[in-house]
Amino acid sequence: MEMMFQTGAVELWRGAEGFANTPHSHEDWVQLTLPVQGSCEFIQDGRAWGLKPGSGLVQPPRALHHFRLEKGASVIILKCREDAVAAPAASSGHPYENMAKSFDAEALSRRFRIWSGQLMKAQLAGESDVRGTEREIMAYMNGILSAAPGTEARQEQPGAGLAGFPLLDPESGSACAEIAAGGSSGSAVPTAASPCMQKVVDFMKEGYAGRITIEELASIACLSRFHFIRSFRAETGLTPYQYLLRLRIEKAKDRLSRSSDSVSHISAELGFSSPSQFYRSFQKLAGTTPQAYRSRW
């Protein structure tokens, strides 16, 4: 199975098990091969690579390469013209000496769905202006290319992570104060006003239970971290951290009212690090405990 989208500046491709191609190269394109499921046998300039989810490979311009996907495997390929990405500096003077790159396979899969949806929508509507999506893909590629060897692109900064809620220290009330500052209990998740921020909101709604970083969201909005946080709060009235909490709590309400799953099970599936963390967050935003909320139904 293949899915491919092309614009003037980027290519977006996804292939699944059974795919194999012949040796080839790209004259003035940089390619990232990023497995998101299973294994990929990759040959580049005579060297064999066994790629797994989260372990990708850079194909510089003119690099001879081909690959084969094993059973159950899936790979996402991003291509961009060489002059549109910033080649990383390297100690040897060769900008692509560090070919192996780490990435978040789950987050990339979510991004692919958003990017392909945007490009398909533009194609069906006969729209030619896809520069916003192109910029997002280029920003993502630049993040991968500029990451230090052995590190994941846009790694979570101390205190900036969203998915695991590292700011929610059981011994500290600061996080709870931030949650409470986000509005009254029981309030719905607000919407974004601009198309740019709506893309961020869509990404968060799809991946609310996974690992999301501020840097990742800022790159989708094509803004610096500082300007993204300020702009996001101006449009939604919440910080990204508060917004993600609300998404999770709203989903928790639905699960509590519609299923018999335990509070611990719901907590784990929604991405909270512990039931006690979930309990405190739920009580602050919903104004009651999870058990009391369920009893209403």
mmCIF file of C-alpha atoms in Angstrom:
data_model
loop_
_atom_site.group_PDB
_atom_site.id
_atom_site.type_symbol
_atom_site.label_atom_id
_atom_site.label_comp_id
_atom_site.label_asym_id
_atom_site.label_seq_id
_atom_site.Cartn_x
_atom_site.Cartn_y
_atom_site.Cartn_z
ATOM 1 C CA MET A 1 0.000 0.000 0.000
ATOM 2 C CA GLU A 2 1.282 3.437 -0.866
ATOM 3 C CA MET A 3 0.105 6.996 -0.182
ATOM 4 C CA MET A 4 1.942 9.922 -1.692
ATOM 5 C CA PHE A 5 1.489 13.686 -1.873
ATOM 6 C CA GLN A 6 3.711 16.053 -3.823
ATOM 7 C CA THR A 7 3.979 19.823 -3.856
ATOM 8 C CA GLY A 8 6.581 22.065 -5.407
ATOM 9 C CA ALA A 9 8.809 21.934 -2.335
ATOM 10 C CA VAL A 10 8.086 18.705 -0.461
ATOM 11 C CA GLU A 11 7.008 15.104 -0.901
ATOM 12 C CA LEU A 12 5.069 13.115 1.672
ATOM 13 C CA TRP A 13 4.914 9.340 1.280
ATOM 14 C CA ARG A 14 3.820 6.316 3.282
ATOM 15 C CA GLY A 15 4.426 2.697 2.353
ATOM 16 C CA ALA A 16 3.481 -0.571 4.014
ATOM 17 C CA GLU A 17 4.588 -4.203 4.141
ATOM 18 C CA GLY A 18 5.725 -5.867 0.955
ATOM 19 C CA PHE A 19 7.093 -2.686 -0.599
ATOM 20 C CA ALA A 20 10.549 -2.848 -2.140
ATOM 21 C CA ASN A 21 12.287 -0.524 -4.586
ATOM 22 C CA THR A 22 15.404 -0.552 -6.741
ATOM 23 C CA PRO A 23 18.602 1.433 -6.104
ATOM 24 C CA HIS A 24 18.163 5.107 -6.957
ATOM 25 C CA SER A 25 19.230 8.589 -5.860
ATOM 26 C CA HIS A 26 17.793 12.116 -5.746
ATOM 27 C CA GLU A 27 19.837 14.861 -7.334
ATOM 28 C CA ASP A 28 18.830 17.859 -5.240
ATOM 29 C CA TRP A 29 16.489 16.472 -2.600
ATOM 30 C CA VAL A 30 17.063 15.536 1.053
ATOM 31 C CA GLN A 31 15.062 12.527 2.211
ATOM 32 C CA LEU A 32 14.192 11.192 5.649
ATOM 33 C CA THR A 33 13.151 7.542 5.904
ATOM 34 C CA LEU A 34 11.263 7.089 9.171
ATOM 35 C CA PRO A 35 9.827 3.650 10.089
ATOM 36 C CA VAL A 36 6.725 3.840 12.264
ATOM 37 C CA GLN A 37 5.904 0.111 12.441
ATOM 38 C CA GLY A 38 7.927 -3.075 12.051
ATOM 39 C CA SER A 39 11.368 -3.256 10.481
ATOM 40 C CA CYS A 40 12.885 -1.817 7.321
ATOM 41 C CA GLU A 41 15.952 -3.258 5.580
ATOM 42 C CA PHE A 42 17.759 -0.259 4.106
ATOM 43 C CA ILE A 43 20.853 -0.137 1.886
ATOM 44 C CA GLN A 44 22.572 3.220 1.392
ATOM 45 C CA ASP A 45 25.828 3.694 -0.497
ATOM 46 C CA GLY A 46 26.630 0.024 0.046
ATOM 47 C CA ARG A 47 25.961 0.025 3.792
ATOM 48 C CA ALA A 48 23.113 -1.981 5.363
ATOM 49 C CA TRP A 49 20.874 -0.471 8.016
ATOM 50 C CA GLY A 50 18.223 -2.264 10.071
ATOM 51 C CA LEU A 51 15.693 0.455 10.842
ATOM 52 C CA LYS A 52 13.052 0.186 13.556
ATOM 53 C CA PRO A 53 10.266 2.553 14.711
ATOM 54 C CA GLY A 54 11.859 5.679 16.145
ATOM 55 C CA SER A 55 15.145 5.024 14.310
ATOM 56 C CA GLY A 56 15.338 6.879 10.994
ATOM 57 C CA LEU A 57 17.914 7.570 8.326
ATOM 58 C CA VAL A 58 18.916 10.617 6.277
ATOM 59 C CA GLN A 59 19.377 10.327 2.503
ATOM 60 C CA PRO A 60 21.480 13.284 1.351
ATOM 61 C CA PRO A 61 21.326 14.388 -2.277
ATOM 62 C CA ARG A 62 22.894 11.843 -4.662
ATOM 63 C CA ALA A 63 23.072 9.045 -2.067
ATOM 64 C CA LEU A 64 22.327 5.688 -3.737
ATOM 65 C CA HIS A 65 19.716 3.821 -1.729
ATOM 66 C CA HIS A 66 16.908 1.275 -1.719
ATOM 67 C CA PHE A 67 14.888 -0.569 0.924
ATOM 68 C CA ARG A 68 12.421 -3.341 1.649
ATOM 69 C CA LEU A 69 9.632 -3.444 4.230
ATOM 70 C CA GLU A 70 9.096 -6.560 6.314
ATOM 71 C CA LYS A 71 5.702 -8.020 7.205
ATOM 72 C CA GLY A 72 3.647 -5.638 9.300
ATOM 73 C CA ALA A 73 6.043 -2.762 8.594
ATOM 74 C CA SER A 74 5.159 0.800 7.671
ATOM 75 C CA VAL A 75 7.443 3.705 6.824
ATOM 76 C CA ILE A 76 6.949 7.427 6.339
ATOM 77 C CA ILE A 77 9.225 9.243 3.912
ATOM 78 C CA LEU A 78 9.655 13.012 3.875
ATOM 79 C CA LYS A 79 11.499 14.733 1.051
ATOM 80 C CA CYS A 80 12.414 18.385 0.684
ATOM 81 C CA ARG A 81 14.512 20.307 -1.802
ATOM 82 C CA GLU A 82 18.059 20.693 -0.584
ATOM 83 C CA ASP A 83 17.975 24.489 -0.545
ATOM 84 C CA ALA A 84 14.868 24.502 1.694
ATOM 85 C CA VAL A 85 16.401 22.699 4.680
ATOM 86 C CA ALA A 86 19.317 23.709 6.831
ATOM 87 C CA ALA A 87 22.096 21.127 6.549
ATOM 88 C CA PRO A 88 23.444 20.477 10.066
ATOM 89 C CA ALA A 89 26.976 21.473 10.980
ATOM 90 C CA ALA A 90 29.345 18.597 11.615
ATOM 91 C CA SER A 91 32.800 18.190 13.112
ATOM 92 C CA SER A 92 34.180 16.618 9.949
ATOM 93 C CA GLY A 93 32.887 19.398 7.746
ATOM 94 C CA HIS A 94 30.471 17.011 6.010
ATOM 95 C CA PRO A 95 26.931 18.221 6.787
ATOM 96 C CA TYR A 96 25.417 14.721 6.664
ATOM 97 C CA GLU A 97 28.008 12.658 8.547
ATOM 98 C CA ASN A 98 25.440 11.577 11.164
ATOM 99 C CA MET A 99 22.876 9.701 9.071
ATOM 100 C CA ALA A 100 21.002 7.918 11.877
ATOM 101 C CA LYS A 101 18.310 10.015 13.543
ATOM 102 C CA SER A 102 15.884 9.366 16.391
ATOM 103 C CA PHE A 103 12.261 10.502 16.344
ATOM 104 C CA ASP A 104 8.881 9.902 17.987
ATOM 105 C CA ALA A 105 7.111 7.371 15.735
ATOM 106 C CA GLU A 106 3.706 7.861 17.355
ATOM 107 C CA ALA A 107 3.853 11.641 17.038
ATOM 108 C CA LEU A 108 5.005 11.427 13.422
ATOM 109 C CA SER A 109 2.092 9.129 12.557
ATOM 110 C CA ARG A 110 -0.304 11.722 13.954
ATOM 111 C CA ARG A 111 1.441 14.471 12.011
ATOM 112 C CA PHE A 112 1.281 12.446 8.809
ATOM 113 C CA ARG A 113 -2.482 12.088 9.155
ATOM 114 C CA ILE A 114 -2.836 15.839 9.657
ATOM 115 C CA TRP A 115 -0.471 16.764 6.814
ATOM 116 C CA SER A 116 -2.014 14.311 4.349
ATOM 117 C CA GLY A 117 -5.501 15.479 5.321
ATOM 118 C CA GLN A 118 -4.536 19.093 4.686
ATOM 119 C CA LEU A 119 -3.000 18.285 1.302
ATOM 120 C CA MET A 120 -5.903 16.072 0.256
ATOM 121 C CA LYS A 121 -8.395 18.758 1.230
ATOM 122 C CA ALA A 122 -6.471 21.336 -0.809
ATOM 123 C CA GLN A 123 -6.293 18.945 -3.763
ATOM 124 C CA LEU A 124 -10.023 18.191 -3.724
ATOM 125 C CA ALA A 125 -10.845 21.885 -3.433
ATOM 126 C CA GLY A 126 -8.523 22.753 -6.310
ATOM 127 C CA GLU A 127 -6.393 24.963 -4.074
ATOM 128 C CA SER A 128 -2.779 25.558 -5.031
ATOM 129 C CA ASP A 129 -1.603 27.373 -1.882
ATOM 130 C CA VAL A 130 -0.230 24.681 0.420
ATOM 131 C CA ARG A 131 2.632 26.745 1.789
ATOM 132 C CA GLY A 132 1.473 26.354 5.380
ATOM 133 C CA THR A 133 1.705 22.559 5.187
ATOM 134 C CA GLU A 134 5.013 22.793 3.357
ATOM 135 C CA ARG A 135 6.427 24.974 6.137
ATOM 136 C CA GLU A 136 5.286 22.495 8.783
ATOM 137 C CA ILE A 137 6.974 19.582 7.006
ATOM 138 C CA MET A 138 10.161 21.603 6.458
ATOM 139 C CA ALA A 139 10.219 22.640 10.123
ATOM 140 C CA TYR A 140 9.844 19.015 11.196
ATOM 141 C CA MET A 141 12.641 17.902 8.861
ATOM 142 C CA ASN A 142 14.925 20.666 10.112
ATOM 143 C CA GLY A 143 14.253 19.522 13.677
ATOM 144 C CA ILE A 144 15.289 15.967 12.804
ATOM 145 C CA LEU A 145 18.362 17.055 10.852
ATOM 146 C CA SER A 146 19.598 19.438 13.530
ATOM 147 C CA ALA A 147 19.195 16.975 16.431
ATOM 148 C CA ALA A 148 22.423 15.749 17.963
ATOM 149 C CA PRO A 149 23.373 12.094 17.259
ATOM 150 C CA GLY A 150 21.465 9.647 19.452
ATOM 151 C CA THR A 151 18.912 12.228 20.622
ATOM 152 C CA GLU A 152 15.314 12.648 19.627
ATOM 153 C CA ALA A 153 14.396 15.729 17.664
ATOM 154 C CA ARG A 154 12.810 18.467 19.799
ATOM 155 C CA GLN A 155 13.291 16.564 22.991
ATOM 156 C CA GLU A 156 11.274 17.647 25.946
ATOM 157 C CA GLN A 157 12.852 20.474 27.906
ATOM 158 C CA PRO A 158 12.823 20.309 31.717
ATOM 159 C CA GLY A 159 9.392 21.422 32.886
ATOM 160 C CA ALA A 160 8.107 21.858 29.311
ATOM 161 C CA GLY A 161 6.653 18.394 28.764
ATOM 162 C CA LEU A 162 2.936 17.922 28.367
ATOM 163 C CA ALA A 163 2.287 14.225 28.040
ATOM 164 C CA GLY A 164 3.661 12.993 31.354
ATOM 165 C CA PHE A 165 2.771 16.170 33.248
ATOM 166 C CA PRO A 166 6.181 16.488 34.946
ATOM 167 C CA LEU A 167 5.077 19.813 36.451
ATOM 168 C CA LEU A 168 2.445 18.018 38.506
ATOM 169 C CA ASP A 169 4.590 17.323 41.520
ATOM 170 C CA PRO A 170 2.587 15.503 44.213
ATOM 171 C CA GLU A 171 4.430 17.571 46.823
ATOM 172 C CA SER A 172 3.766 20.907 45.139
ATOM 173 C CA GLY A 173 0.593 22.934 44.717
ATOM 174 C CA SER A 174 1.906 25.027 41.817
ATOM 175 C CA ALA A 175 0.502 22.819 39.111
ATOM 176 C CA CYS A 176 -2.907 22.668 40.728
ATOM 177 C CA ALA A 177 -2.878 26.439 40.964
ATOM 178 C CA GLU A 178 -2.174 26.638 37.249
ATOM 179 C CA ILE A 179 -5.050 24.275 36.496
ATOM 180 C CA ALA A 180 -7.424 26.287 38.626
ATOM 181 C CA ALA A 181 -6.298 29.476 36.913
ATOM 182 C CA GLY A 182 -7.470 28.064 33.636
ATOM 183 C CA GLY A 183 -11.135 28.601 34.403
ATOM 184 C CA SER A 184 -14.047 27.317 36.435
ATOM 185 C CA SER A 185 -14.749 23.662 36.956
ATOM 186 C CA GLY A 186 -16.744 21.822 34.318
ATOM 187 C CA SER A 187 -15.989 24.325 31.552
ATOM 188 C CA ALA A 188 -15.651 22.956 28.028
ATOM 189 C CA VAL A 189 -12.485 22.916 25.957
ATOM 190 C CA PRO A 190 -12.285 26.213 24.022
ATOM 191 C CA THR A 191 -11.659 26.453 20.295
ATOM 192 C CA ALA A 192 -8.945 28.317 18.406
ATOM 193 C CA ALA A 193 -9.684 31.320 16.225
ATOM 194 C CA SER A 194 -6.948 31.197 13.591
ATOM 195 C CA PRO A 195 -6.337 28.341 11.096
ATOM 196 C CA CYS A 196 -2.745 28.178 12.355
ATOM 197 C CA MET A 197 -3.748 27.474 15.950
ATOM 198 C CA GLN A 198 -6.590 25.208 14.832
ATOM 199 C CA LYS A 199 -3.963 22.875 13.357
ATOM 200 C CA VAL A 200 -2.302 22.773 16.764
ATOM 201 C CA VAL A 201 -5.621 22.087 18.472
ATOM 202 C CA ASP A 202 -6.414 19.294 15.989
ATOM 203 C CA PHE A 203 -3.023 17.738 16.689
ATOM 204 C CA MET A 204 -3.608 17.885 20.442
ATOM 205 C CA LYS A 205 -7.117 16.432 20.137
ATOM 206 C CA GLU A 206 -5.781 13.474 18.200
ATOM 207 C CA GLY A 207 -2.757 12.830 20.374
ATOM 208 C CA TYR A 208 -3.919 13.962 23.828
ATOM 209 C CA ALA A 209 -3.032 10.611 25.437
ATOM 210 C CA GLY A 210 0.513 10.502 24.078
ATOM 211 C CA ARG A 211 3.752 12.409 24.504
ATOM 212 C CA ILE A 212 3.505 15.989 23.253
ATOM 213 C CA THR A 213 6.065 18.744 23.742
ATOM 214 C CA ILE A 214 5.819 22.511 23.520
ATOM 215 C CA GLU A 215 8.518 22.488 20.830
ATOM 216 C CA GLU A 216 6.466 20.082 18.725
ATOM 217 C CA LEU A 217 3.358 22.264 18.945
ATOM 218 C CA ALA A 218 5.343 25.419 18.214
ATOM 219 C CA SER A 219 6.744 23.879 15.041
ATOM 220 C CA ILE A 220 3.231 23.048 13.813
ATOM 221 C CA ALA A 221 2.293 26.704 14.317
ATOM 222 C CA CYS A 222 5.592 27.778 12.670
ATOM 223 C CA LEU A 223 6.370 29.970 15.683
ATOM 224 C CA SER A 224 9.115 30.176 18.256
ATOM 225 C CA ARG A 225 8.373 28.533 21.593
ATOM 226 C CA PHE A 226 7.852 31.891 23.304
ATOM 227 C CA HIS A 227 5.553 33.353 20.639
ATOM 228 C CA PHE A 228 3.610 30.116 20.349
ATOM 229 C CA ILE A 229 2.760 29.982 24.056
ATOM 230 C CA ARG A 230 1.749 33.635 24.048
ATOM 231 C CA SER A 231 -0.369 33.295 20.879
ATOM 232 C CA PHE A 232 -2.003 30.056 22.022
ATOM 233 C CA ARG A 233 -3.083 31.592 25.300
ATOM 234 C CA ALA A 234 -4.366 34.728 23.556
ATOM 235 C CA GLU A 235 -6.651 32.611 21.341
ATOM 236 C CA THR A 236 -7.838 29.955 23.779
ATOM 237 C CA GLY A 237 -7.477 31.634 27.166
ATOM 238 C CA LEU A 238 -5.368 28.675 28.327
ATOM 239 C CA THR A 239 -1.758 27.646 28.241
ATOM 240 C CA PRO A 240 -1.007 24.535 26.131
ATOM 241 C CA TYR A 241 -0.506 22.657 29.401
ATOM 242 C CA GLN A 242 -3.945 23.662 30.691
ATOM 243 C CA TYR A 243 -5.519 22.899 27.327
ATOM 244 C CA LEU A 244 -4.141 19.350 27.220
ATOM 245 C CA LEU A 245 -5.332 18.746 30.775
ATOM 246 C CA ARG A 246 -8.829 19.811 29.800
ATOM 247 C CA LEU A 247 -8.827 17.519 26.776
ATOM 248 C CA ARG A 248 -7.914 14.586 28.978
ATOM 249 C CA ILE A 249 -10.425 15.418 31.679
ATOM 250 C CA GLU A 250 -13.248 15.824 29.134
ATOM 251 C CA LYS A 251 -12.361 12.408 27.729
ATOM 252 C CA ALA A 252 -12.286 11.024 31.270
ATOM 253 C CA LYS A 253 -15.808 12.339 31.885
ATOM 254 C CA ASP A 254 -17.019 10.527 28.793
ATOM 255 C CA ARG A 255 -15.317 7.294 29.834
ATOM 256 C CA LEU A 256 -16.669 7.498 33.374
ATOM 257 C CA SER A 257 -20.231 8.031 32.165
ATOM 258 C CA ARG A 258 -20.183 5.451 29.361
ATOM 259 C CA SER A 259 -17.985 2.597 30.589
ATOM 260 C CA SER A 260 -17.363 0.459 33.642
ATOM 261 C CA ASP A 261 -13.567 0.754 33.354
ATOM 262 C CA SER A 262 -11.788 1.379 36.614
ATOM 263 C CA VAL A 263 -10.458 4.826 37.462
ATOM 264 C CA SER A 264 -6.908 3.433 37.388
ATOM 265 C CA HIS A 265 -7.432 1.992 33.914
ATOM 266 C CA ILE A 266 -8.887 5.244 32.580
ATOM 267 C CA SER A 267 -6.065 7.199 34.180
ATOM 268 C CA ALA A 268 -3.393 5.076 32.490
ATOM 269 C CA GLU A 269 -5.051 5.142 29.071
ATOM 270 C CA LEU A 270 -5.373 8.927 29.159
ATOM 271 C CA GLY A 271 -1.639 9.339 29.808
ATOM 272 C CA PHE A 272 -1.566 10.306 33.477
ATOM 273 C CA SER A 273 1.504 9.097 35.353
ATOM 274 C CA SER A 274 -0.544 7.831 38.320
ATOM 275 C CA PRO A 275 -4.173 7.516 39.499
ATOM 276 C CA SER A 276 -3.481 10.072 42.247
ATOM 277 C CA GLN A 277 -2.338 12.614 39.681
ATOM 278 C CA PHE A 278 -5.477 11.953 37.643
ATOM 279 C CA TYR A 279 -7.636 12.217 40.776
ATOM 280 C CA ARG A 280 -6.253 15.655 41.697
ATOM 281 C CA SER A 281 -6.509 17.021 38.163
ATOM 282 C CA PHE A 282 -10.062 15.729 37.756
ATOM 283 C CA GLN A 283 -11.232 17.203 41.045
ATOM 284 C CA LYS A 284 -9.737 20.607 40.243
ATOM 285 C CA LEU A 285 -11.333 20.834 36.798
ATOM 286 C CA ALA A 286 -14.580 18.913 37.259
ATOM 287 C CA GLY A 287 -15.274 20.114 40.793
ATOM 288 C CA THR A 288 -15.815 16.575 42.065
ATOM 289 C CA THR A 289 -14.034 13.230 42.322
ATOM 290 C CA PRO A 290 -14.090 10.687 39.476
ATOM 291 C CA GLN A 291 -16.165 8.304 41.595
ATOM 292 C CA ALA A 292 -18.716 10.983 42.472
ATOM 293 C CA TYR A 293 -18.956 12.035 38.826
ATOM 294 C CA ARG A 294 -19.610 8.443 37.754
ATOM 295 C CA SER A 295 -22.330 8.019 40.382
ATOM 296 C CA ARG A 296 -24.401 10.675 38.605
ATOM 297 C CA TRP A 297 -24.828 8.289 35.699
#
